[in-house]
XYZ file of C-alpha atoms in Angstrom:
246
model
C 16.262 23.126 -9.570
C 15.425 19.689 -10.977
C 16.928 17.899 -8.058
C 15.116 19.943 -5.564
C 11.569 19.596 -7.300
C 12.112 15.734 -7.565
C 12.552 15.472 -3.598
C 9.706 17.543 -2.854
C 7.439 15.460 -5.139
C 8.680 12.212 -3.723
C 6.073 12.869 -1.065
C 3.207 13.405 -3.048
C 1.198 11.337 -5.709
C -1.369 13.933 -6.659
C -0.356 17.516 -7.839
C -2.689 19.891 -6.088
C -1.991 22.989 -4.269
C -3.067 21.196 -0.760
C -0.653 18.173 -1.454
C 2.363 20.347 -2.719
C 2.263 22.281 0.374
C 2.263 19.131 2.615
C 5.224 17.799 0.277
C 7.276 20.892 1.448
C 7.708 19.169 4.625
C 9.150 15.801 4.034
C 8.501 14.524 7.456
C 4.876 12.979 7.320
C 4.622 13.482 11.172
C 4.971 17.182 10.640
C 1.511 17.866 11.906
C 1.473 15.453 14.474
C 2.920 15.608 18.254
C 4.805 12.481 17.480
C 8.674 12.899 16.717
C 9.628 11.862 13.311
C 10.558 8.180 12.952
C 13.794 7.047 11.025
C 13.440 5.620 7.503
C 14.581 2.051 8.462
C 11.135 1.082 8.814
C 10.895 1.103 4.934
C 13.624 -1.423 4.490
C 12.884 -5.134 3.869
C 13.020 -7.365 7.015
C 12.908 -10.970 7.639
C 10.585 -12.051 10.210
C 11.531 -14.032 13.592
C 9.434 -16.719 14.906
C 8.220 -16.021 18.391
C 7.974 -19.892 19.176
C 11.265 -20.961 17.688
C 13.558 -17.741 17.416
C 14.366 -18.747 13.753
C 14.531 -16.539 10.674
C 11.490 -16.980 8.598
C 10.533 -15.237 5.205
C 8.222 -12.542 5.564
C 4.500 -13.327 4.641
C 3.280 -9.836 3.314
C 4.649 -7.322 0.787
C 3.383 -3.700 0.885
C 3.383 -1.742 -2.303
C 2.195 1.816 -2.534
C 2.759 5.493 -3.743
C 3.288 8.472 -1.675
C 0.252 7.760 0.429
C 1.473 4.317 1.759
C 5.031 6.195 1.832
C 4.022 7.313 5.202
C 5.445 4.017 6.479
C 8.817 5.185 5.472
C 8.836 7.504 8.365
C 6.255 6.125 11.039
C 8.102 2.918 12.360
C 5.532 2.571 15.017
C 2.925 1.891 12.194
C 5.415 -0.863 10.622
C 5.793 -2.464 13.986
C 2.092 -2.893 14.310
C 2.097 -4.861 11.031
C 5.154 -7.087 12.103
C 3.915 -7.851 15.457
C 1.231 -9.685 13.660
C 3.131 -11.154 10.474
C 6.624 -10.433 8.872
C 6.110 -7.534 6.534
C 8.386 -6.023 3.515
C 7.432 -2.366 2.725
C 8.132 -1.568 -0.744
C 6.621 1.981 -1.121
C 7.746 4.896 -3.255
C 6.295 8.336 -4.116
C 5.115 8.611 -7.665
C 4.778 4.802 -8.278
C 2.216 3.677 -10.778
C 0.678 0.237 -11.121
C 2.245 -1.042 -14.224
C 3.701 1.861 -15.834
C 6.886 3.879 -14.960
C 6.200 6.604 -12.335
C 5.265 9.999 -12.463
C 8.691 11.278 -11.731
C 12.171 10.065 -13.006
C 13.041 8.484 -9.440
C 10.128 6.207 -9.422
C 11.398 3.838 -12.261
C 9.888 0.613 -10.891
C 6.073 -0.050 -11.217
C 4.092 -1.951 -8.434
C 4.063 -4.797 -10.934
C 7.825 -4.671 -11.337
C 8.220 -4.504 -7.368
C 6.057 -7.539 -7.118
C 8.097 -9.504 -9.579
C 11.416 -8.478 -8.080
C 10.409 -9.691 -4.657
C 9.121 -13.248 -5.890
C 10.125 -15.914 -3.238
C 10.931 -13.284 -0.531
C 7.588 -13.349 0.979
C 5.176 -16.236 1.057
C 1.263 -15.083 1.322
C -0.229 -11.571 0.352
C 0.729 -8.519 -1.571
C -1.023 -5.688 -0.411
C -1.702 -2.873 -3.208
C -1.983 0.691 -2.274
C -0.673 2.344 -5.395
C -3.114 3.824 -7.774
C -3.561 7.354 -7.088
C -1.249 8.338 -10.189
C -2.981 5.977 -12.501
C -5.404 6.615 -15.239
C -8.991 5.287 -15.260
C -10.952 3.158 -17.439
C -8.819 0.437 -19.735
C -5.668 1.212 -18.281
C -6.749 0.642 -14.698
C -8.534 -2.520 -15.608
C -5.269 -3.860 -17.242
C -3.457 -3.105 -14.211
C -5.523 -5.029 -11.837
C -5.400 -8.024 -14.117
C -1.765 -7.857 -14.490
C -1.156 -7.640 -10.842
C -3.614 -10.449 -9.675
C -2.340 -12.694 -12.515
C 1.310 -12.219 -11.388
C 0.327 -12.834 -7.857
C -1.377 -16.107 -8.851
C 1.519 -17.340 -10.674
C 3.655 -16.628 -7.408
C 0.923 -18.542 -5.454
C -0.179 -15.512 -3.423
C -3.306 -13.495 -2.622
C -3.702 -9.715 -3.308
C -5.159 -7.457 -0.809
C -6.145 -4.278 -2.488
C -6.910 -1.018 -0.515
C -9.569 1.144 -1.657
C -8.616 4.600 -2.643
C -9.842 7.567 -0.270
C -12.401 9.673 -1.845
C -11.569 13.194 -0.777
C -9.762 16.276 -1.889
C -8.895 16.577 -5.708
C -8.944 12.793 -6.377
C -12.501 12.162 -5.018
C -14.122 11.404 -8.250
C -11.476 9.458 -9.655
C -10.963 7.441 -6.259
C -14.904 6.847 -6.513
C -14.735 5.338 -9.871
C -11.595 3.199 -9.285
C -13.342 1.760 -6.057
C -16.295 0.921 -8.050
C -14.015 -0.987 -10.438
C -12.441 -2.791 -7.662
C -15.746 -4.067 -6.095
C -16.691 -5.424 -9.520
C -13.303 -7.168 -9.511
C -13.538 -8.361 -6.362
C -16.530 -10.621 -7.469
C -14.552 -12.052 -10.333
C -10.909 -12.451 -9.372
C -10.499 -15.381 -6.939
C -7.220 -14.008 -5.496
C -8.479 -10.567 -5.089
C -9.501 -9.223 -1.556
C -10.380 -5.518 -0.774
C -9.707 -3.489 2.593
C -11.880 -0.539 2.363
C -9.699 2.347 3.528
C -12.268 4.825 2.243
C -14.940 3.606 4.576
C -12.497 2.930 7.569
C -10.841 6.607 7.385
C -14.275 8.473 7.198
C -14.842 10.935 10.024
C -11.477 10.774 11.391
C -9.515 13.698 12.922
C -5.668 14.454 12.833
C -5.031 11.516 10.304
C -4.297 13.470 7.063
C -2.503 16.519 5.466
C -3.969 19.383 4.372
C -5.057 17.483 0.722
C -6.981 14.998 3.071
C -5.314 12.135 1.287
C -1.627 11.986 2.396
C -1.105 10.625 5.876
C 0.593 11.596 9.044
C 1.143 9.583 12.016
C -2.358 8.779 13.284
C -3.377 8.057 9.790
C -0.349 5.575 9.262
C -1.103 3.826 12.325
C -4.870 3.708 11.344
C -3.905 1.988 8.071
C -1.733 -0.620 9.705
C -4.610 -1.444 12.007
C -6.893 -1.867 9.057
C -4.387 -3.877 6.994
C -3.759 -6.497 10.180
C -7.757 -6.674 10.411
C -8.126 -7.653 6.637
C -4.872 -9.736 6.413
C -5.924 -12.215 9.353
C -8.609 -14.117 7.756
C -6.592 -14.240 4.409
C -3.641 -15.536 6.190
C -5.660 -17.794 8.493
C -7.463 -19.311 5.274
C -3.925 -20.004 3.604
C -2.646 -21.683 6.722
C -5.704 -23.991 7.085
C -5.266 -24.864 3.387
C -1.486 -25.818 3.925
C -2.247 -27.744 6.992
C -4.998 -29.714 4.999
C -2.557 -30.285 2.204
C -0.036 -31.645 4.757
C 0.092 -35.496 5.102
C -0.399 -36.358 8.885
C 2.272 -37.644 10.669
């Protein structure tokens, strides 16, 4: 019974009747007219340069809990990301920011995932983890720890705001307010406003209005591409300026 419960909860990050109902259907596309996609989309990949055909390191690492775990099943969403930049997906249901996850199978925190992949990507870590974390000083500590680690690796952080809906509405609102304050203080922190981007959408979410199905995963991928573009362009310009002519 413990094993069955762990499998079901792998797809949820907030324990509510609605999210548990969604977790009973591990295929995140179950409420969509698009067939289920293989989990291979979540594996680490090496980008191939269009111009030279050579293997290049990924530019982006994506971390997330069960909300972002839709990328495990919607390969078309991952393809949207990889058409713009090489991307490593490292999502895990029940993942927390700096602490062990909310179930035994989620042993690595987002911070540990970031450290394990140091040197395997070059530019930006996207953070979608946090729905399982506590408010207040713990969240502040997590944001500082992750942005500090990213700075030590020479990379930027694109933090995705939390959807203010369902039984996480109040918690997400507080965390988003904290993120906006941090955005003005931390030099390598950027925000992607998923909460605003996903408002008024139809057919993007499970019954809990937080966890994604196919359309939502594609919408999230498009938002990430939009927000990553100026960050990557600025980094490319900085590299070019630092490179001696000739």
